[in-house]
XYZ file of C-alpha atoms in Angstrom:
682
model
C -2.914 9.037 46.545
C -1.110 10.789 49.345
C 1.508 8.666 51.585
C -0.299 6.475 54.237
C 0.586 3.450 56.235
C 0.921 0.714 53.958
C -2.236 -1.300 54.308
C -1.974 -4.975 56.157
C -4.000 -7.190 53.386
C -1.162 -7.285 50.229
C -2.154 -5.407 46.985
C -1.093 -5.701 43.468
C 0.043 -3.108 41.522
C 0.070 -1.813 37.851
C 2.970 -0.304 36.725
C 1.735 1.674 33.009
C 4.777 3.078 30.797
C 4.878 4.621 27.658
C 6.994 6.392 24.670
C 5.591 8.436 22.021
C 8.324 8.299 19.001
C 9.262 5.799 17.138
C 12.884 6.217 17.689
C 12.235 6.066 21.539
C 10.697 2.759 20.783
C 13.557 1.401 19.042
C 16.278 2.604 21.537
C 13.999 1.595 24.194
C 15.867 4.281 26.750
C 12.247 5.607 28.194
C 11.177 2.557 28.912
C 14.481 1.196 30.513
C 14.432 4.020 32.535
C 10.566 4.549 34.010
C 10.129 0.681 34.437
C 12.764 0.235 37.262
C 12.415 3.399 38.949
C 8.493 3.088 38.936
C 8.991 -0.462 40.529
C 11.335 0.775 43.211
C 9.336 3.632 44.428
C 6.294 0.981 44.714
C 8.624 -1.524 46.852
C 9.636 1.442 48.882
C 5.966 2.574 49.120
C 4.515 -0.927 50.046
C 7.396 -3.374 50.694
C 6.570 -6.658 51.524
C 2.863 -5.711 50.968
C 3.165 -5.561 47.578
C 2.807 -9.285 46.156
C 2.496 -8.660 42.479
C 3.601 -6.042 39.505
C 2.363 -6.145 35.903
C 3.908 -4.020 33.745
C 1.524 -2.523 30.635
C 3.579 -0.762 27.934
C 2.717 1.323 25.248
C 5.026 2.198 22.436
C 4.711 4.720 19.713
C 1.296 5.937 21.170
C 0.782 9.802 22.198
C -0.469 10.976 25.646
C -3.714 12.378 24.127
C -4.936 8.845 23.062
C -7.412 7.607 25.071
C -8.930 4.059 26.225
C -10.572 1.948 23.143
C -13.831 2.265 22.581
C -15.833 -1.040 21.472
C -18.613 1.032 19.899
C -16.130 3.254 17.524
C -13.459 0.940 15.667
C -11.930 4.357 14.376
C -11.183 6.053 18.083
C -7.394 6.919 19.114
C -6.854 4.719 21.717
C -3.698 3.104 23.386
C -3.977 -0.790 23.893
C -1.607 -1.019 27.034
C -3.825 1.858 28.502
C -6.788 0.051 27.567
C -5.322 -3.474 28.908
C -4.608 -2.164 32.195
C -8.578 -0.562 32.361
C -9.969 -4.372 31.800
C -7.226 -5.806 34.676
C -8.327 -3.326 36.930
C -12.390 -4.398 35.938
C -11.313 -7.693 36.803
C -10.430 -6.405 40.221
C -6.784 -7.736 39.583
C -5.129 -4.420 40.449
C -5.545 -1.744 43.533
C -2.305 0.146 42.932
C -1.108 1.793 39.515
C 2.119 2.975 39.653
C 3.835 5.744 36.994
C 6.944 7.578 36.251
C 4.581 10.678 35.456
C 1.337 11.758 35.142
C 2.014 12.966 31.536
C 2.933 9.638 30.737
C -0.459 8.532 31.878
C -2.496 11.004 30.234
C -2.203 14.582 28.386
C -5.329 15.371 27.012
C -6.417 16.844 30.048
C -7.147 16.645 33.903
C -5.439 13.609 35.328
C -7.725 13.803 38.320
C -10.670 13.695 35.751
C -9.588 10.950 34.029
C -8.592 8.766 37.124
C -11.651 9.291 38.289
C -13.441 8.538 35.293
C -11.982 5.060 34.028
C -9.719 3.819 36.966
C -11.258 4.939 40.460
C -14.722 3.325 39.954
C -13.392 -0.326 39.307
C -10.906 -0.107 42.791
C -8.086 1.892 41.984
C -7.085 2.826 45.949
C -3.873 4.653 45.635
C -1.621 6.226 42.679
C 2.485 6.108 42.891
C 4.226 8.714 41.073
C 7.529 8.816 40.817
C 8.233 12.682 39.779
C 5.131 14.175 41.328
C 2.645 13.203 43.563
C -0.909 12.437 42.881
C -3.381 12.753 45.681
C -7.189 12.098 45.064
C -8.032 12.277 48.800
C -8.225 15.829 49.177
C -9.569 18.848 47.333
C -5.968 20.495 47.589
C -4.373 17.047 46.206
C -7.143 17.402 43.471
C -6.443 21.135 42.569
C -2.499 20.466 42.858
C -2.710 17.412 40.206
C -5.051 19.802 37.792
C -3.113 22.324 37.952
C 0.370 20.220 36.754
C -2.109 19.077 34.337
C -3.191 22.372 32.747
C 0.979 22.946 32.456
C 1.853 20.309 31.150
C -1.230 20.923 28.374
C 0.309 24.672 28.020
C 3.737 23.287 27.008
C 2.452 20.541 24.528
C 0.573 23.392 23.071
C 3.234 26.150 23.030
C 6.069 22.890 21.558
C 3.042 21.887 18.716
C 3.493 25.571 17.819
C 7.143 26.019 17.854
C 7.474 22.968 15.564
C 4.496 24.445 13.330
C 6.567 27.484 13.217
C 9.702 25.803 12.821
C 7.679 23.888 9.580
C 6.112 26.982 8.308
C 9.667 28.904 7.946
C 11.431 26.471 6.503
C 8.507 26.186 3.674
C 9.226 29.996 3.375
C 12.821 29.447 2.608
C 11.766 27.285 0.003
C 12.391 24.075 1.502
C 9.575 20.681 0.799
C 8.348 19.088 3.739
C 8.766 16.086 1.894
C 9.564 15.145 -1.498
C 6.552 13.959 -3.232
C 6.071 11.343 -6.177
C 8.994 12.621 -9.199
C 11.358 14.116 -6.094
C 14.004 12.538 -3.420
C 16.526 13.829 -1.047
C 19.458 15.353 -2.097
C 22.477 13.078 -1.648
C 25.511 14.783 0.440
C 27.424 15.401 -2.771
C 24.985 17.240 -4.443
C 24.089 19.657 -1.596
C 25.079 23.327 -2.080
C 27.977 24.354 0.281
C 26.440 27.433 1.632
C 22.734 25.004 2.514
C 22.321 23.655 5.979
C 18.648 22.160 5.538
C 18.628 18.980 3.259
C 16.751 19.855 -0.031
C 14.853 17.738 -3.091
C 16.022 16.410 -6.035
C 14.361 15.030 -9.463
C 14.096 10.972 -9.156
C 14.149 10.630 -13.197
C 12.602 7.266 -13.451
C 9.309 8.817 -11.147
C 9.403 11.847 -13.491
C 8.538 10.201 -16.578
C 5.862 8.878 -15.349
C 4.990 12.094 -13.789
C 5.203 13.677 -17.074
C 3.086 11.450 -18.779
C 0.463 12.047 -16.223
C 0.381 15.833 -16.684
C 0.438 15.584 -20.476
C -2.582 12.973 -20.260
C -4.577 15.441 -17.861
C -4.047 18.316 -19.714
C -4.935 16.579 -22.755
C -8.530 16.333 -21.930
C -8.275 12.672 -20.163
C -9.804 12.275 -16.792
C -8.308 11.106 -13.206
C -10.179 7.801 -13.720
C -8.480 6.969 -17.219
C -4.956 7.759 -16.491
C -5.267 5.662 -13.314
C -6.641 2.200 -15.053
C -3.993 3.037 -17.672
C -1.293 3.562 -14.845
C -2.738 0.015 -13.465
C -2.687 -1.719 -16.882
C 1.272 -0.673 -17.497
C 1.828 -1.835 -14.040
C 3.415 1.505 -13.106
C 4.675 1.301 -9.076
C 3.243 3.815 -6.524
C 4.594 6.040 -4.795
C 5.356 3.681 -1.717
C 6.375 1.178 -4.413
C 2.913 -1.039 -4.491
C 0.609 -2.491 -7.221
C -2.872 -0.359 -7.389
C -2.616 3.132 -8.195
C -6.157 4.905 -7.006
C -7.646 7.921 -8.354
C -6.702 9.738 -4.708
C -2.697 9.324 -5.304
C -3.133 10.307 -8.881
C -5.153 13.273 -7.996
C -2.544 14.001 -5.300
C 0.259 13.918 -7.684
C -1.298 16.064 -10.186
C -2.323 18.883 -7.729
C 1.524 19.297 -6.313
C 2.868 22.594 -6.778
C 6.442 21.295 -6.380
C 6.743 19.807 -10.129
C 6.402 23.435 -10.814
C 9.284 24.569 -8.640
C 7.104 26.162 -5.924
C 6.527 25.498 -2.454
C 3.212 26.454 -0.758
C 4.107 28.739 2.673
C 0.388 29.269 3.404
C -3.129 28.212 1.787
C -3.331 29.679 -2.096
C 0.385 31.493 -0.977
C 3.675 29.946 -3.115
C 7.582 30.746 -3.283
C 10.253 29.813 -5.419
C 11.674 26.152 -3.621
C 15.392 25.713 -3.515
C 14.309 22.821 -6.637
C 13.416 26.001 -8.581
C 15.880 25.418 -11.490
C 15.121 21.406 -11.673
C 11.300 22.073 -12.224
C 9.532 19.715 -14.306
C 7.445 22.519 -15.716
C 6.501 26.395 -15.615
C 3.814 27.355 -12.990
C 1.317 28.398 -15.586
C 0.578 24.689 -16.009
C 0.395 24.092 -12.584
C -2.356 26.745 -12.019
C -4.623 25.106 -15.479
C -4.238 21.778 -13.496
C -5.869 22.991 -10.438
C -8.193 25.508 -12.125
C -9.160 21.926 -14.132
C -9.767 20.145 -10.863
C -11.250 22.772 -9.406
C -14.147 23.232 -12.637
C -14.287 19.161 -12.321
C -15.515 19.652 -8.395
C -18.251 21.515 -9.465
C -19.600 18.832 -11.485
C -23.148 17.001 -11.273
C -22.166 13.724 -8.850
C -24.338 11.216 -11.368
C -23.300 10.648 -15.006
C -21.908 14.345 -15.371
C -18.577 13.646 -16.185
C -19.295 11.290 -19.039
C -16.913 12.450 -21.711
C -19.448 12.104 -24.851
C -21.322 14.791 -22.842
C -19.894 18.081 -23.665
C -21.715 20.613 -20.950
C -22.617 17.794 -18.035
C -21.750 19.796 -15.147
C -21.996 23.255 -16.441
C -25.454 23.345 -17.719
C -27.959 24.244 -15.036
C -32.089 24.066 -14.737
C -32.913 27.620 -15.602
C -35.829 27.201 -12.830
C -34.701 25.280 -10.117
C -30.599 26.171 -10.625
C -29.725 22.527 -10.203
C -27.227 20.696 -12.448
C -28.851 19.072 -15.376
C -28.795 15.006 -15.826
C -27.243 13.304 -18.410
C -28.974 10.470 -19.794
C -29.952 8.142 -22.661
C -33.824 7.731 -22.595
C -36.087 6.519 -25.375
C -35.547 3.256 -27.711
C -33.068 5.088 -29.955
C -30.812 5.468 -27.215
C -31.127 9.752 -27.861
C -29.174 11.707 -25.326
C -30.636 13.713 -23.049
C -30.204 16.891 -20.387
C -32.878 16.495 -17.931
C -34.079 18.034 -14.953
C -35.083 15.615 -12.275
C -35.586 17.617 -9.610
C -39.528 18.084 -9.857
C -39.320 14.401 -9.363
C -37.594 14.035 -6.341
C -38.415 17.103 -4.607
C -41.918 17.271 -5.314
C -41.925 20.442 -7.618
C -44.091 20.622 -10.637
C -42.031 23.430 -12.456
C -38.809 21.457 -13.966
C -40.658 17.995 -14.700
C -40.616 19.014 -18.222
C -37.470 20.782 -18.714
C -35.523 18.585 -20.648
C -33.786 18.749 -24.627
C -31.561 16.695 -26.703
C -28.273 16.756 -26.006
C -27.090 16.905 -29.900
C -29.423 20.506 -29.815
C -28.070 22.147 -26.975
C -24.644 21.352 -27.783
C -25.351 22.600 -31.286
C -26.768 25.908 -29.670
C -23.629 26.427 -27.602
C -20.650 25.386 -29.652
C -22.079 27.739 -33.339
C -21.740 30.441 -30.999
C -18.247 29.468 -30.366
C -17.653 29.136 -33.777
C -18.670 32.438 -34.622
C -16.481 34.412 -31.793
C -13.462 32.152 -32.531
C -13.268 33.775 -36.125
C -13.506 36.955 -34.560
C -10.110 39.376 -34.446
C -11.111 41.168 -31.529
C -10.510 38.233 -29.137
C -7.493 38.887 -28.226
C -7.249 42.580 -27.362
C -10.345 41.981 -25.124
C -9.064 39.313 -23.409
C -5.857 41.218 -22.489
C -8.290 44.446 -21.412
C -9.761 41.802 -18.841
C -6.621 40.349 -17.573
C -4.998 44.059 -16.965
C -8.382 44.990 -15.056
C -8.563 42.100 -13.200
C -4.870 42.576 -11.796
C -5.955 46.218 -10.779
C -8.651 45.637 -9.296
C -7.774 42.586 -6.822
C -4.096 42.477 -6.371
C -3.624 45.628 -4.684
C -6.375 45.418 -2.004
C -6.046 41.658 -1.423
C -2.123 42.163 -0.065
C -3.166 45.078 1.506
C -5.779 42.991 3.522
C -3.437 39.474 3.965
C -0.758 41.983 5.934
C -3.134 43.231 7.846
C -4.574 40.289 9.256
C -0.893 38.625 9.459
C 0.197 41.519 11.408
C -3.127 41.115 13.938
C -2.343 37.226 14.198
C 1.213 38.076 15.596
C -0.142 40.533 18.006
C -3.155 37.442 19.222
C 0.619 34.921 19.368
C 2.317 37.865 21.746
C -0.608 38.160 24.071
C -0.263 34.518 24.639
C 2.734 34.189 25.489
C 2.159 37.351 27.861
C -0.427 35.439 29.644
C 1.539 32.454 29.786
C 4.601 34.125 31.574
C 1.861 35.621 33.667
C 0.606 32.249 34.806
C 4.181 30.651 34.943
C 5.534 33.150 37.460
C 2.412 32.770 39.682
C 0.873 36.098 38.921
C -2.770 34.846 37.890
C -4.690 32.221 38.993
C -5.409 29.242 36.413
C -9.269 30.035 36.210
C -7.842 33.674 34.672
C -5.494 31.836 32.540
C -8.482 29.829 31.052
C -10.529 32.936 30.408
C -7.634 34.715 28.636
C -6.327 31.377 26.731
C -9.850 30.829 25.058
C -9.974 34.216 23.989
C -7.082 34.234 22.561
C -7.844 30.688 21.017
C -10.399 31.685 19.317
C -9.661 35.137 17.957
C -6.426 33.190 16.491
C -9.178 30.598 14.626
C -11.502 33.847 13.540
C -8.057 35.534 11.898
C -6.779 31.783 10.643
C -10.094 31.624 8.928
C -9.946 35.127 7.088
C -6.614 34.772 6.003
C -7.314 31.603 3.970
C -10.185 33.257 2.804
C -7.840 35.830 1.685
C -4.952 33.488 0.316
C -7.791 31.641 -1.758
C -8.756 35.106 -3.227
C -5.245 35.551 -4.514
C -4.602 32.249 -5.425
C -7.956 32.352 -7.329
C -6.770 35.577 -9.400
C -4.130 33.849 -10.577
C -5.966 30.954 -11.183
C -7.998 33.051 -13.243
C -5.528 34.689 -15.467
C -4.190 30.923 -16.173
C -7.800 30.030 -17.255
C -8.484 33.254 -19.434
C -4.887 33.039 -21.156
C -5.710 29.102 -22.023
C -9.386 30.392 -23.225
C -7.691 32.691 -25.491
C -5.379 30.231 -26.988
C -8.298 27.785 -27.571
C -10.368 30.418 -28.758
C -7.528 31.139 -31.509
C -7.684 27.304 -33.053
C -11.159 26.369 -32.505
C -12.343 25.622 -35.860
C -9.076 23.844 -36.823
C -8.727 22.076 -33.725
C -12.183 21.013 -32.269
C -13.608 18.494 -34.934
C -10.233 16.606 -34.963
C -10.299 16.124 -30.876
C -11.342 13.234 -29.010
C -14.435 13.570 -27.035
C -12.343 14.086 -23.415
C -10.554 16.745 -25.086
C -13.523 18.622 -26.534
C -15.457 18.385 -23.534
C -12.521 20.172 -21.858
C -11.931 22.840 -24.206
C -15.981 23.466 -24.024
C -15.733 23.930 -20.281
C -12.724 25.851 -20.331
C -14.563 28.189 -22.925
C -17.900 27.941 -21.371
C -18.620 29.436 -17.416
C -22.188 28.896 -16.784
C -25.087 27.908 -19.081
C -28.623 27.845 -17.811
C -31.437 25.838 -20.280
C -35.327 27.099 -19.467
C -38.319 25.381 -20.858
C -40.839 27.656 -22.404
C -44.692 27.802 -22.926
C -44.638 27.524 -26.609
C -42.388 24.654 -26.203
C -39.250 25.764 -27.403
C -36.041 25.880 -25.484
C -34.142 28.603 -24.037
C -30.272 28.020 -23.539
C -28.149 31.115 -22.101
C -24.573 30.739 -21.427
C -21.696 32.744 -20.397
C -18.243 32.590 -22.502
C -15.245 33.604 -20.959
C -13.715 37.067 -22.527
C -17.331 37.564 -24.395
C -20.244 37.977 -21.628
C -23.680 36.222 -22.080
C -25.181 34.695 -24.855
C -29.102 33.216 -25.584
C -30.093 30.965 -28.463
C -33.788 29.445 -28.792
C -34.399 26.292 -29.821
C -37.495 25.768 -31.734
C -39.852 22.818 -30.716
C -39.738 20.113 -33.356
C -42.668 18.114 -33.495
C -41.855 14.631 -32.405
C -42.875 10.927 -32.850
C -46.689 10.281 -32.617
C -47.614 13.797 -33.652
C -51.338 14.167 -35.831
C -52.706 15.479 -38.767
C -51.598 17.496 -41.912
C -48.443 19.679 -42.857
C -44.643 19.941 -42.666
C -45.358 20.635 -39.033
C -46.259 17.182 -38.060
C -42.969 15.586 -39.487
C -40.508 14.471 -36.767
C -36.779 15.436 -36.893
C -35.496 12.667 -37.986
C -37.803 12.766 -41.433
C -36.458 16.434 -41.854
C -33.373 15.193 -41.846
C -34.152 12.271 -44.300
C -35.769 15.055 -46.764
C -32.807 17.067 -46.857
C -30.763 15.069 -47.113
C -33.085 13.650 -50.605
C -33.140 17.032 -51.079
C -29.220 17.692 -51.410
C -29.169 15.061 -53.624
C -28.487 11.919 -51.856
C -30.224 8.673 -53.053
C -31.625 6.332 -49.720
C -28.701 4.273 -49.395
C -26.448 7.062 -48.745
C -28.707 8.598 -47.066
C -29.140 5.062 -44.606
C -25.317 5.547 -44.407
C -24.738 9.390 -43.811
C -27.158 9.190 -40.608
C -25.592 5.632 -39.353
C -29.220 3.945 -39.477
C -31.270 0.511 -41.676
C -32.022 1.008 -45.054
C -35.305 -0.121 -43.869
C -35.358 2.331 -41.503
C -35.461 5.016 -44.051
C -37.974 3.496 -46.241
C -40.383 3.247 -43.738
C -39.940 6.912 -42.460
C -40.364 8.106 -46.140
C -43.612 5.937 -45.832
C -44.954 7.711 -42.885
C -43.772 11.290 -44.215
C -45.854 10.808 -47.160
C -48.910 9.831 -45.540
C -48.895 13.067 -43.264
C -48.254 15.079 -46.003
C -50.934 13.672 -48.434
C -48.208 13.735 -50.913
C -47.679 10.916 -53.765
C -43.949 10.848 -53.827
C -40.933 11.401 -52.201
C -40.102 14.486 -54.861
C -43.570 16.023 -53.683
C -43.353 15.560 -49.937
C -40.036 17.119 -49.931
C -41.561 20.377 -51.580
C -44.623 20.398 -49.506
C -42.092 20.551 -46.174
C -39.199 22.282 -47.807
C -39.679 25.697 -46.373
C -40.221 23.893 -42.993
C -36.988 22.019 -43.123
C -35.276 25.002 -43.907
C -36.482 27.037 -41.274
C -35.171 24.364 -38.721
C -31.727 23.650 -40.737
C -30.035 24.726 -38.096
C -30.900 21.962 -35.570
C -30.744 19.259 -37.912
C -27.663 16.786 -38.399
C -26.235 16.046 -41.312
C -23.713 13.184 -39.772
C -24.195 10.088 -36.658
C -25.673 11.124 -34.182
C -23.021 10.440 -31.109
C -23.603 6.779 -29.704
C -21.725 5.334 -26.764
C -17.894 5.886 -27.201
C -16.331 2.838 -29.460
C -13.650 0.523 -27.721
C -10.501 0.243 -28.766
C -9.936 -3.315 -31.044
C -6.707 -2.789 -30.332
C -6.777 -3.032 -26.415
C -8.607 -6.084 -24.622
C -11.968 -4.832 -23.827
C -11.739 -5.995 -19.802
C -8.883 -5.554 -17.806
C -7.571 -8.444 -15.770
C -9.409 -7.152 -12.336
C -12.466 -6.301 -14.222
C -12.646 -9.761 -15.696
C -12.169 -11.630 -12.184
C -14.604 -9.396 -10.560
C -17.022 -10.120 -13.349
C -16.458 -13.520 -13.269
C -17.293 -13.755 -9.783
C -20.219 -12.072 -10.007
C -21.436 -14.427 -12.826
C -21.132 -17.011 -10.015
C -23.847 -15.218 -8.132
C -21.769 -13.887 -5.509
C -22.641 -9.897 -3.882
C -20.709 -7.468 -3.858
C -19.416 -7.898 -0.454
C -18.584 -11.293 -0.654
C -16.562 -10.170 -3.803
C -14.816 -7.381 -2.248
C -14.170 -9.676 0.570
C -12.946 -12.424 -1.376
C -10.658 -10.302 -3.184
C -9.570 -8.180 -0.303
C -10.963 -4.586 -1.633
C -13.410 -2.501 -0.844
C -17.251 -3.242 -2.127
C -17.442 0.254 -3.185
C -14.427 -0.658 -6.160
C -16.529 -3.616 -7.001
C -19.602 -1.358 -7.836
C -17.311 1.248 -9.879
C -15.956 -2.234 -11.436
C -18.764 -3.957 -12.796
C -19.766 -0.334 -13.964
C -16.628 0.297 -16.002
C -17.639 -3.445 -17.150
C -20.658 -2.324 -18.531
C -19.617 0.504 -20.090
C -16.338 -1.137 -22.179
C -18.957 -3.760 -23.131
C -21.626 -1.121 -23.919
C -24.509 -3.100 -22.163
C -26.607 -1.465 -19.984
C -27.523 -4.386 -17.177
C -24.857 -6.382 -15.651
C -26.558 -9.627 -16.500
C -26.345 -8.422 -20.100
C -22.646 -7.561 -19.594
C -21.956 -11.433 -18.316
C -23.864 -12.627 -20.977
C -22.122 -11.240 -23.373
C -18.778 -11.376 -21.737
C -19.370 -15.415 -21.719
C -19.911 -15.494 -25.607
C -17.030 -13.218 -26.817
C -14.705 -15.626 -24.090
C -13.912 -12.743 -21.576
C -14.226 -15.002 -18.761
């Protein structure tokens, strides 16, 4: 408040000082300058009536941080400022001393900030070393608001200049900071004509980086890679013990490893470190394309490796991704739509089919296409057409938007200069400022969309090339791959797939294969367990499979071994089949059902059905952390209690318990605990 006669009674003053950077905190120069000058100004103003001064410092906090909100633990706040407000609430101070108004608040009007947080609690006067803050008159409040607006403008201009400098650094091919696998260049490594510091390879971390990329491109998921890194005790980028999935994903998705630097969203230039790159740009685009495909997967159980079409297959009636579940007492895999049960619809409640049949329908078509010699030629034509249609138009749009953005920034500087020279008032300046900021935001969004489209073109090229290479060797390599690798290969080839349940009980599968267009297969309805009546249509699929193998010359023991079931189960199913067909023996039953078996031969399997992924016998089934969590769960502790005891998040406990059930091959936690105790794992 303005200059006036000192009060007759003694008063107490709070001195608030702040520095915002770590360098100023370590040097202490700014604090040592502010406190003596503020105290000297207070003594000159109040003299002997000033009986107490208390300093409230904030070291390393920016000016837009506010007062701590007890209802919001994530709010950005300053502890010194909060402590000073509590002191005013308790009536311990009446005067506030500051070095300048921007030390107190940079998030808007200083007058509004003081009137909201301090004046209601007994603030009488504000003593400012650099300037004057008068809250008693309209002209004093207006003057303080103008100074706050000028300070805010200066902050925005400075921030924009810093951002432009970093942007120019990226355009010149210099990374902002070295990611995992890289380090800052030593003085002797820097070329004589290079002024800025660059990055160089860290060979020790580079070995782990290349291993992660190799595993990911081979079909392994980020969770599996993370778990193996922790098992191998590989240090994290900051030297920690435990890797997290976000950290692994960030390492894999970084363009720096390919010798590139991202200038804008989806725009890359060759970096200063290009000659030291770990791999080519094509590999980076393949990694990015796979991550985008995985981001579209169904959030629940669609990323399980044993479901080759999980996350790609959608319900043809409602459009939602199909869930991947195991049902029935024989634990068969199914693709099933649960939308009808959750949203009150009836159209999708019966849209389900065994995963083995759906995958067989898609894979059989892919195998036919893989043997077509025209694949390479068609792929090349699609690549050329894609480049011709998109590149020229997108680059033209990008240049036009960048020019418009430069014009907006020029207008912003024009009105800022007029405001500084006093040619326009604060109200008119704020009008132009808000208009130009909205225009800049709109142009920025359109620029991001255009750059994303350009980036999508490059990713599309990488996907088509990779799909072409996969198709060339599909028949020779697919059957020998792991489930994760097979799933990754199918996701690379199948762009979209839909499943329709038809009135006659059959299932229609419509799917698109990259470079080859759309295809359709119809899976006939095969009578299930519990069917009645005579005739071959009453046989179950498993019974037809048994008779098919018997007709090929196998005995019952060989059939049981081929299908992975008990010999007693084969005898029971054959007995039931003979009763349905009214046949005296198996030979007569086979002759009766022969035509139906041949009609459905495409959908009958001659091998074991895929069960849960077997556990590697040479690897412990549980990691030390999983065994520890499962042991605590066996003691009766809840997830929150386990998380508190181990110092981890409760969600991590749930994930690890799910991993324990999967590794031990049990459906419930109780069964997993019982099995782990029996085997001595916990």
